mmCIF file of C-alpha atoms and ligand atoms in Angstrom:
data_model
loop_
_atom_site.group_PDB
_atom_site.id
_atom_site.type_symbol
_atom_site.label_atom_id
_atom_site.label_comp_id
_atom_site.label_asym_id
_atom_site.label_seq_id
_atom_site.Cartn_x
_atom_site.Cartn_y
_atom_site.Cartn_z
ATOM 1 C CA MET A 1 43.113 147.109 53.805
ATOM 2 C CA SER A 2 44.841 149.585 56.129
ATOM 3 C CA GLU A 3 44.971 153.196 54.836
ATOM 4 C CA SER A 4 48.740 153.171 55.299
ATOM 5 C CA CYS A 5 49.283 149.862 53.486
ATOM 6 C CA ASN A 6 52.644 149.686 51.708
ATOM 7 C CA MET A 7 52.159 146.052 50.622
ATOM 8 C CA SER A 8 54.905 144.908 52.986
ATOM 9 C CA CYS A 9 53.163 142.420 55.264
ATOM 10 C CA SER A 10 56.437 141.360 56.897
ATOM 11 C CA THR A 11 57.014 144.759 58.529
ATOM 12 C CA CYS A 12 53.367 145.580 59.239
ATOM 13 C CA SER A 13 51.485 144.560 62.337
ATOM 14 C CA VAL A 14 47.964 145.589 61.304
ATOM 15 C CA GLU A 15 45.643 142.589 61.247
ATOM 16 C CA CYS A 16 43.804 143.143 57.945
ATOM 17 C CA GLU A 17 41.893 140.791 55.684
ATOM 18 C CA GLU A 18 44.366 141.264 52.836
ATOM 19 C CA ARG A 19 47.343 140.012 54.851
ATOM 20 C CA GLN A 20 49.523 137.849 52.529
ATOM 21 C CA GLU A 21 51.986 136.488 55.094
ATOM 22 C CA PRO A 22 51.509 135.623 58.774
ATOM 23 C CA LYS A 23 52.390 138.347 61.243
ATOM 24 C CA HIS A 24 55.882 137.857 62.687
ATOM 25 C CA ASP A 25 56.414 138.566 66.331
ATOM 26 C CA PHE A 26 59.838 140.170 66.609
ATOM 27 C CA THR A 27 59.321 141.283 70.203
ATOM 28 C CA GLU A 28 62.353 140.721 72.411
ATOM 29 C CA HIS A 29 62.145 140.130 76.132
ATOM 30 C CA PRO A 30 63.863 142.708 78.291
ATOM 31 C CA HIS A 31 66.613 141.482 80.634
ATOM 32 C CA GLU A 32 65.224 139.043 83.213
ATOM 33 C CA LEU A 33 66.152 141.476 86.001
ATOM 34 C CA SER A 34 64.179 144.311 84.368
ATOM 35 C CA LYS A 35 60.569 145.058 85.254
ATOM 36 C CA ILE A 36 59.452 147.849 82.945
ATOM 37 C CA LYS A 37 55.816 148.906 83.220
ATOM 38 C CA LYS A 38 55.314 151.560 80.487
ATOM 39 C CA VAL A 39 57.453 152.376 77.455
ATOM 40 C CA ILE A 40 56.906 155.701 75.671
ATOM 41 C CA GLY A 41 58.706 156.500 72.398
ATOM 42 C CA VAL A 42 59.532 160.145 71.685
ATOM 43 C CA VAL A 43 59.736 160.700 67.929
ATOM 44 C CA SER A 44 60.263 163.588 65.518
ATOM 45 C CA GLY A 45 60.185 163.985 61.778
ATOM 46 C CA LYS A 46 63.632 165.563 61.547
ATOM 47 C CA GLY A 47 66.642 166.325 63.714
ATOM 48 C CA GLY A 48 67.074 169.315 65.967
ATOM 49 C CA VAL A 49 63.437 169.981 66.893
ATOM 50 C CA GLY A 50 64.054 169.242 70.562
ATOM 51 C CA LYS A 51 63.156 165.553 70.806
ATOM 52 C CA SER A 52 65.966 164.824 73.285
ATOM 53 C CA LEU A 53 65.017 167.853 75.363
ATOM 54 C CA VAL A 54 61.372 166.730 75.506
ATOM 55 C CA THR A 55 62.458 163.152 76.381
ATOM 56 C CA SER A 56 64.539 164.497 79.280
ATOM 57 C CA LEU A 57 61.787 166.833 80.495
ATOM 58 C CA LEU A 58 59.194 164.041 80.433
ATOM 59 C CA ALA A 59 61.468 161.757 82.473
ATOM 60 C CA VAL A 60 62.153 164.553 84.978
ATOM 61 C CA SER A 61 58.426 165.412 85.217
ATOM 62 C CA MET A 62 57.501 161.805 85.999
ATOM 63 C CA ALA A 63 60.431 161.429 88.442
ATOM 64 C CA ARG A 64 59.158 164.524 90.271
ATOM 65 C CA LYS A 65 55.797 162.785 90.626
ATOM 66 C CA GLY A 66 57.569 159.967 92.436
ATOM 67 C CA TYR A 67 57.814 157.402 89.632
ATOM 68 C CA GLU A 68 60.848 155.281 88.773
ATOM 69 C CA THR A 69 61.927 156.622 85.399
ATOM 70 C CA ALA A 70 64.409 155.577 82.740
ATOM 71 C CA ILE A 71 65.667 156.842 79.398
ATOM 72 C CA LEU A 72 66.846 154.517 76.650
ATOM 73 C CA ASP A 73 68.802 156.735 74.261
ATOM 74 C CA ALA A 74 68.155 155.159 70.861
ATOM 75 C CA ASP A 75 69.610 158.187 69.067
ATOM 76 C CA VAL A 76 72.912 156.330 68.721
ATOM 77 C CA THR A 77 74.628 158.649 66.241
ATOM 78 C CA GLY A 78 73.610 161.824 68.113
ATOM 79 C CA PRO A 79 73.399 160.861 71.778
ATOM 80 C CA SER A 80 72.730 163.931 73.926
ATOM 81 C CA ILE A 81 70.892 162.579 76.957
ATOM 82 C CA PRO A 82 73.874 161.917 79.317
ATOM 83 C CA LYS A 83 75.201 165.451 78.770
ATOM 84 C CA SER A 84 71.910 167.160 79.608
ATOM 85 C CA PHE A 85 71.797 165.179 82.887
ATOM 86 C CA GLY A 86 75.433 166.034 83.664
ATOM 87 C CA ILE A 87 76.534 162.392 83.635
ATOM 88 C CA THR A 88 80.269 161.966 83.299
ATOM 89 C CA THR A 89 80.688 158.385 84.561
ATOM 90 C CA LYS A 90 80.594 155.302 82.339
ATOM 91 C CA ALA A 91 78.229 152.330 82.611
ATOM 92 C CA ASP A 92 79.336 149.291 84.635
ATOM 93 C CA ALA A 93 78.783 145.723 83.573
ATOM 94 C CA ASN A 94 79.180 142.265 85.047
ATOM 95 C CA GLU A 95 78.524 138.734 83.816
ATOM 96 C CA LEU A 96 74.756 139.277 84.190
ATOM 97 C CA GLY A 97 74.522 142.398 82.062
ATOM 98 C CA ILE A 98 75.084 146.147 81.800
ATOM 99 C CA PHE A 99 73.932 148.610 84.460
ATOM 100 C CA PRO A 100 72.340 151.936 83.488
ATOM 101 C CA VAL A 101 73.837 155.068 85.030
ATOM 102 C CA LYS A 102 71.596 156.896 87.519
ATOM 103 C CA SER A 103 71.116 160.660 87.309
ATOM 104 C CA LYS A 104 71.173 162.823 90.443
ATOM 105 C CA MET A 105 67.387 162.447 90.862
ATOM 106 C CA GLY A 106 67.504 158.734 90.098
ATOM 107 C CA THR A 107 66.504 158.478 86.415
ATOM 108 C CA LYS A 108 68.226 155.422 84.931
ATOM 109 C CA ILE A 109 69.964 156.170 81.644
ATOM 110 C CA MET A 110 71.539 154.040 78.932
ATOM 111 C CA SER A 111 73.220 155.656 75.979
ATOM 112 C CA ILE A 112 76.046 154.683 73.653
ATOM 113 C CA ASN A 113 78.096 157.539 75.144
ATOM 114 C CA LEU A 114 78.098 155.714 78.487
ATOM 115 C CA LEU A 115 79.889 152.807 76.806
ATOM 116 C CA LEU A 116 82.402 154.655 74.606
ATOM 117 C CA ALA A 117 85.831 155.507 75.973
ATOM 118 C CA ASN A 118 85.516 159.103 74.731
ATOM 119 C CA ASP A 119 82.279 161.065 74.404
ATOM 120 C CA THR A 120 83.657 162.616 71.241
ATOM 121 C CA ASP A 121 84.248 159.269 69.483
ATOM 122 C CA PRO A 122 81.853 159.146 66.518
ATOM 123 C CA VAL A 123 79.663 156.089 66.003
ATOM 124 C CA VAL A 124 80.466 155.206 62.390
ATOM 125 C CA TRP A 125 78.286 152.139 62.106
ATOM 126 C CA ARG A 126 75.902 150.841 59.489
ATOM 127 C CA GLY A 127 72.173 150.686 60.268
ATOM 128 C CA PRO A 128 72.000 147.025 61.411
ATOM 129 C CA MET A 129 74.851 147.587 63.924
ATOM 130 C CA ILE A 130 73.079 150.614 65.360
ATOM 131 C CA ALA A 131 69.777 148.756 65.486
ATOM 132 C CA GLY A 132 71.569 145.842 67.225
ATOM 133 C CA ALA A 133 72.990 148.179 69.877
ATOM 134 C CA VAL A 134 69.523 149.585 70.606
ATOM 135 C CA LYS A 135 68.111 146.088 70.920
ATOM 136 C CA GLN A 136 70.876 145.260 73.410
ATOM 137 C CA PHE A 137 69.961 148.342 75.455
ATOM 138 C CA TRP A 138 66.641 146.543 75.943
ATOM 139 C CA THR A 139 67.791 142.921 76.313
ATOM 140 C CA ASP A 140 71.189 143.234 78.023
ATOM 141 C CA VAL A 141 70.695 146.212 80.331
ATOM 142 C CA ILE A 142 69.617 145.461 83.885
ATOM 143 C CA TRP A 143 67.008 148.187 84.261
ATOM 144 C CA GLY A 144 65.484 146.846 87.487
ATOM 145 C CA ASP A 145 62.082 148.319 88.387
ATOM 146 C CA VAL A 146 60.941 151.072 86.034
ATOM 147 C CA ASP A 147 57.498 152.705 85.981
ATOM 148 C CA TYR A 148 58.050 154.853 82.866
ATOM 149 C CA MET A 149 60.783 154.313 80.286
ATOM 150 C CA PHE A 150 61.191 157.017 77.639
ATOM 151 C CA ILE A 151 62.929 156.185 74.388
ATOM 152 C CA ASP A 152 64.735 159.020 72.624
ATOM 153 C CA MET A 153 64.235 157.784 69.067
ATOM 154 C CA PRO A 154 66.451 158.760 66.155
ATOM 155 C CA PRO A 155 64.764 161.304 63.874
ATOM 156 C CA GLY A 156 62.651 159.922 61.019
ATOM 157 C CA THR A 157 61.352 156.454 60.232
ATOM 158 C CA GLY A 158 64.530 154.483 59.398
ATOM 159 C CA ASP A 159 66.108 151.213 60.450
ATOM 160 C CA VAL A 160 66.433 151.964 64.142
ATOM 161 C CA SER A 161 62.866 153.243 64.554
ATOM 162 C CA LEU A 162 61.632 150.049 62.916
ATOM 163 C CA THR A 163 63.751 147.936 65.289
ATOM 164 C CA VAL A 164 62.431 149.799 68.317
ATOM 165 C CA PHE A 165 58.811 149.352 67.259
ATOM 166 C CA GLN A 166 59.245 145.706 66.339
ATOM 167 C CA SER A 167 61.510 144.532 69.152
ATOM 168 C CA LEU A 168 60.483 146.590 72.161
ATOM 169 C CA LYS A 169 57.075 146.665 73.758
ATOM 170 C CA VAL A 170 56.241 150.332 73.044
ATOM 171 C CA ASP A 171 52.974 151.431 74.700
ATOM 172 C CA GLY A 172 52.633 154.753 72.904
ATOM 173 C CA ILE A 173 54.462 157.528 71.113
ATOM 174 C CA VAL A 174 54.691 161.262 71.615
ATOM 175 C CA VAL A 175 55.479 163.274 68.462
ATOM 176 C CA VAL A 176 57.649 166.381 68.849
ATOM 177 C CA THR A 177 57.309 169.054 66.167
ATOM 178 C CA SER A 178 58.296 172.675 65.747
ATOM 179 C CA PRO A 179 56.222 175.364 64.012
ATOM 180 C CA GLN A 180 58.500 175.775 60.998
ATOM 181 C CA GLU A 181 58.352 172.108 60.093
ATOM 182 C CA LEU A 182 56.042 170.773 57.442
ATOM 183 C CA VAL A 183 53.994 169.734 60.444
ATOM 184 C CA SER A 184 51.052 168.182 58.682
ATOM 185 C CA MET A 185 53.188 165.869 56.553
ATOM 186 C CA ILE A 186 55.373 164.857 59.483
ATOM 187 C CA VAL A 187 52.429 164.163 61.740
ATOM 188 C CA SER A 188 50.809 162.109 58.939
ATOM 189 C CA LYS A 189 53.939 159.995 58.595
ATOM 190 C CA ALA A 190 54.218 159.457 62.349
ATOM 191 C CA VAL A 191 50.536 158.553 62.678
ATOM 192 C CA LYS A 192 50.740 156.110 59.747
ATOM 193 C CA MET A 193 53.925 154.486 61.057
ATOM 194 C CA ALA A 194 52.338 154.111 64.491
ATOM 195 C CA GLU A 195 49.246 152.570 62.888
ATOM 196 C CA MET A 196 51.416 150.095 60.940
ATOM 197 C CA MET A 197 53.183 149.159 64.153
ATOM 198 C CA ASN A 198 49.946 149.032 66.177
ATOM 199 C CA VAL A 199 51.229 151.651 68.609
ATOM 200 C CA PRO A 200 48.924 154.457 69.811
ATOM 201 C CA VAL A 201 49.895 158.100 69.238
ATOM 202 C CA LEU A 202 49.484 159.700 72.665
ATOM 203 C CA GLY A 203 49.735 163.213 71.233
ATOM 204 C CA LEU A 204 51.820 166.058 69.843
ATOM 205 C CA ILE A 205 54.191 168.415 71.608
ATOM 206 C CA GLU A 206 55.118 171.603 69.820
ATOM 207 C CA ASN A 207 58.591 172.779 70.772
ATOM 208 C CA MET A 208 59.992 176.270 70.127
ATOM 209 C CA SER A 209 56.358 177.323 69.791
ATOM 210 C CA TYR A 210 56.849 180.959 70.868
ATOM 211 C CA PHE A 211 59.256 183.261 72.656
ATOM 212 C CA LYS A 212 58.059 185.295 75.610
ATOM 213 C CA CYS A 213 59.840 188.635 75.833
ATOM 214 C CA ASP A 214 61.186 189.449 79.323
ATOM 215 C CA SER A 215 60.753 193.194 78.777
ATOM 216 C CA CYS A 216 57.287 193.528 77.208
ATOM 217 C CA GLY A 217 55.821 190.189 78.331
ATOM 218 C CA LYS A 218 54.441 189.567 74.826
ATOM 219 C CA SER A 219 54.701 186.207 73.065
ATOM 220 C CA HIS A 220 56.335 186.243 69.638
ATOM 221 C CA ALA A 221 55.928 183.468 67.045
ATOM 222 C CA ILE A 222 59.600 183.371 66.007
ATOM 223 C CA PHE A 223 59.179 180.415 63.634
ATOM 224 C CA GLY A 224 55.754 181.498 62.373
ATOM 225 C CA GLU A 225 52.232 181.020 63.656
ATOM 226 C CA SER A 226 51.415 177.577 64.978
ATOM 227 C CA HIS A 227 49.003 175.321 63.084
ATOM 228 C CA ILE A 228 49.337 172.495 65.552
ATOM 229 C CA GLU A 229 45.720 172.532 66.767
ATOM 230 C CA LYS A 230 44.352 172.143 63.235
ATOM 231 C CA VAL A 231 46.890 169.457 62.347
ATOM 232 C CA ALA A 232 46.039 167.560 65.527
ATOM 233 C CA LYS A 233 42.318 167.783 64.750
ATOM 234 C CA ASP A 234 42.869 166.619 61.160
ATOM 235 C CA HIS A 235 44.736 163.562 62.423
ATOM 236 C CA ASN A 236 42.495 162.957 65.398
ATOM 237 C CA VAL A 237 45.297 163.261 67.944
ATOM 238 C CA LYS A 238 45.754 165.507 70.978
ATOM 239 C CA VAL A 239 48.031 168.500 71.506
ATOM 240 C CA LEU A 240 49.746 167.651 74.767
ATOM 241 C CA GLY A 241 51.788 170.797 75.243
ATOM 242 C CA LYS A 242 53.667 173.721 73.763
ATOM 243 C CA LEU A 243 57.158 174.673 74.854
ATOM 244 C CA PRO A 244 58.563 178.164 74.393
ATOM 245 C CA ILE A 245 62.012 178.989 73.067
ATOM 246 C CA ASP A 246 63.752 179.579 76.363
ATOM 247 C CA PRO A 247 67.513 180.118 76.504
ATOM 248 C CA ARG A 248 67.416 178.777 80.071
ATOM 249 C CA LEU A 249 66.441 175.366 78.680
ATOM 250 C CA ALA A 250 69.423 175.352 76.311
ATOM 251 C CA THR A 251 71.714 176.457 79.157
ATOM 252 C CA ALA A 252 70.311 173.748 81.460
ATOM 253 C CA CYS A 253 71.102 171.105 78.792
ATOM 254 C CA ASP A 254 74.583 172.500 78.209
ATOM 255 C CA ARG A 255 75.352 172.590 81.946
ATOM 256 C CA GLY A 256 73.959 169.130 82.649
ATOM 257 C CA ALA A 257 71.263 170.600 84.862
ATOM 258 C CA ILE A 258 68.060 169.611 83.064
ATOM 259 C CA GLU A 259 66.721 168.139 86.311
ATOM 260 C CA LEU A 260 66.513 171.660 87.732
ATOM 261 C CA PHE A 261 64.227 172.977 84.965
ATOM 262 C CA ASP A 262 61.419 175.202 86.068
ATOM 263 C CA GLY A 263 58.266 175.313 83.915
ATOM 264 C CA GLU A 264 54.788 173.863 83.781
ATOM 265 C CA TRP A 265 54.618 173.245 80.035
ATOM 266 C CA LEU A 266 54.561 169.450 80.280
ATOM 267 C CA ASP A 267 52.343 169.103 83.360
ATOM 268 C CA GLU A 268 49.337 168.058 81.276
ATOM 269 C CA THR A 269 51.425 165.472 79.446
ATOM 270 C CA ALA A 270 52.625 164.065 82.762
ATOM 271 C CA GLU A 271 49.020 163.831 83.979
ATOM 272 C CA MET A 272 47.997 162.087 80.758
ATOM 273 C CA LEU A 273 50.817 159.570 81.242
ATOM 274 C CA GLU A 274 49.554 158.897 84.754
ATOM 275 C CA GLU A 275 46.057 158.369 83.371
ATOM 276 C CA VAL A 276 47.382 155.901 80.779
ATOM 277 C CA GLY A 277 48.143 153.884 83.911
ATOM 278 C CA LEU A 278 50.835 151.430 84.820
HETATM 279 N N1 ATP B 301 62.530 175.129 73.622
HETATM 280 C C1 ATP B 301 63.842 175.301 73.554
HETATM 281 N N2 ATP B 301 64.413 176.454 74.008
HETATM 282 C C2 ATP B 301 65.753 176.614 73.930
HETATM 283 N N3 ATP B 301 66.617 175.707 73.426
HETATM 284 C C3 ATP B 301 66.105 174.561 72.965
HETATM 285 C C4 ATP B 301 64.703 174.291 73.008
HETATM 286 N N4 ATP B 301 64.496 173.063 72.470
HETATM 287 C C5 ATP B 301 65.696 172.572 72.119
HETATM 288 N N5 ATP B 301 66.666 173.464 72.413
HETATM 289 C C6 ATP B 301 68.094 173.298 72.167
HETATM 290 O O1 ATP B 301 68.247 172.944 70.796
HETATM 291 C C7 ATP B 301 69.241 171.945 70.645
HETATM 292 C C8 ATP B 301 68.656 170.708 69.943
HETATM 293 O O2 ATP B 301 67.727 170.088 70.825
HETATM 294 P P1 ATP B 301 67.642 168.513 70.970
HETATM 295 O O3 ATP B 301 69.002 167.897 71.054
HETATM 296 O O4 ATP B 301 66.669 168.217 72.045
HETATM 297 O O5 ATP B 301 67.010 168.177 69.547
HETATM 298 P P2 ATP B 301 66.758 166.757 68.863
HETATM 299 O O6 ATP B 301 65.488 166.890 68.100
HETATM 300 O O7 ATP B 301 66.830 165.670 69.859
HETATM 301 O O8 ATP B 301 67.983 166.689 67.885
HETATM 302 P P3 ATP B 301 68.604 165.348 67.213
HETATM 303 O O9 ATP B 301 67.478 164.730 66.494
HETATM 304 O O10 ATP B 301 69.683 165.900 66.343
HETATM 305 O O11 ATP B 301 69.100 164.512 68.359
HETATM 306 C C9 ATP B 301 69.774 171.649 72.039
HETATM 307 O O12 ATP B 301 70.940 172.400 72.264
HETATM 308 C C10 ATP B 301 68.668 172.127 72.966
HETATM 309 O O13 ATP B 301 69.149 172.540 74.215
#
């Protein structure tokens, strides 16, 4: 029996001897005009730890390496991807499907905000509606050729996360944490969910890890000392990178200029993604 067994065979994809019901394949096919090579989910245990920022930075890093990149914004009730890329246009559609909007550097983006008349309109939908919208971002959007698609997942392990893992072909997840979180518990949950869904955990990224003072050059652990290395070792996963608290990152998101970010924090992650192969 799997260590993370919750006795719910219908939502679990682990092939164990105790399985009571056959495994259902809920996987949906992407649009017939989409050719998506790798799909990476970016998850976090709670909101506000910088999951959307990390999603954007990963897409930009891979685009800078010359890959065709895309972001599927599955954070339907808190969509922030279009703003950080400075996208103000809406998505077009025709009888074949919906077209993602391209950023200045060519990253293809689909987000609920690209379909709403006003960016400030709230999405007051129940879980199944939200999950349905995310599924349509996969099945009805004409993504074309994509080397790396990043999915900005909603925080936690609710309805929408389950839909993404069951319906989309996710090749791996990256877990974003911050030092003040109950990191060990959150990483445990993410690792167990990934195991249940048969999706590999590619590694952890610690955001807001430290602040480097401009004047004295020293690093300060604003949210407390990091325990990420130990947690990663305990769970047998890698630490892929640590991002500082940098007001320039927040300003870049606010100004829609995330593609101009300057920093090498995610270089190793980008190399790892290349090694995972297409
Ligand atoms: N390392 C950082 N330095 C400075 N600002 C940051 C950093 N990380 C995130 N921020 C800022 O914090 C805010 C929250 O970040 P972000 O939207 O990426 O979090 P999130 O985890 O995706 O939140 P939610 O789950 O609510 O969507 C944003 O304004 C972002 O610009």
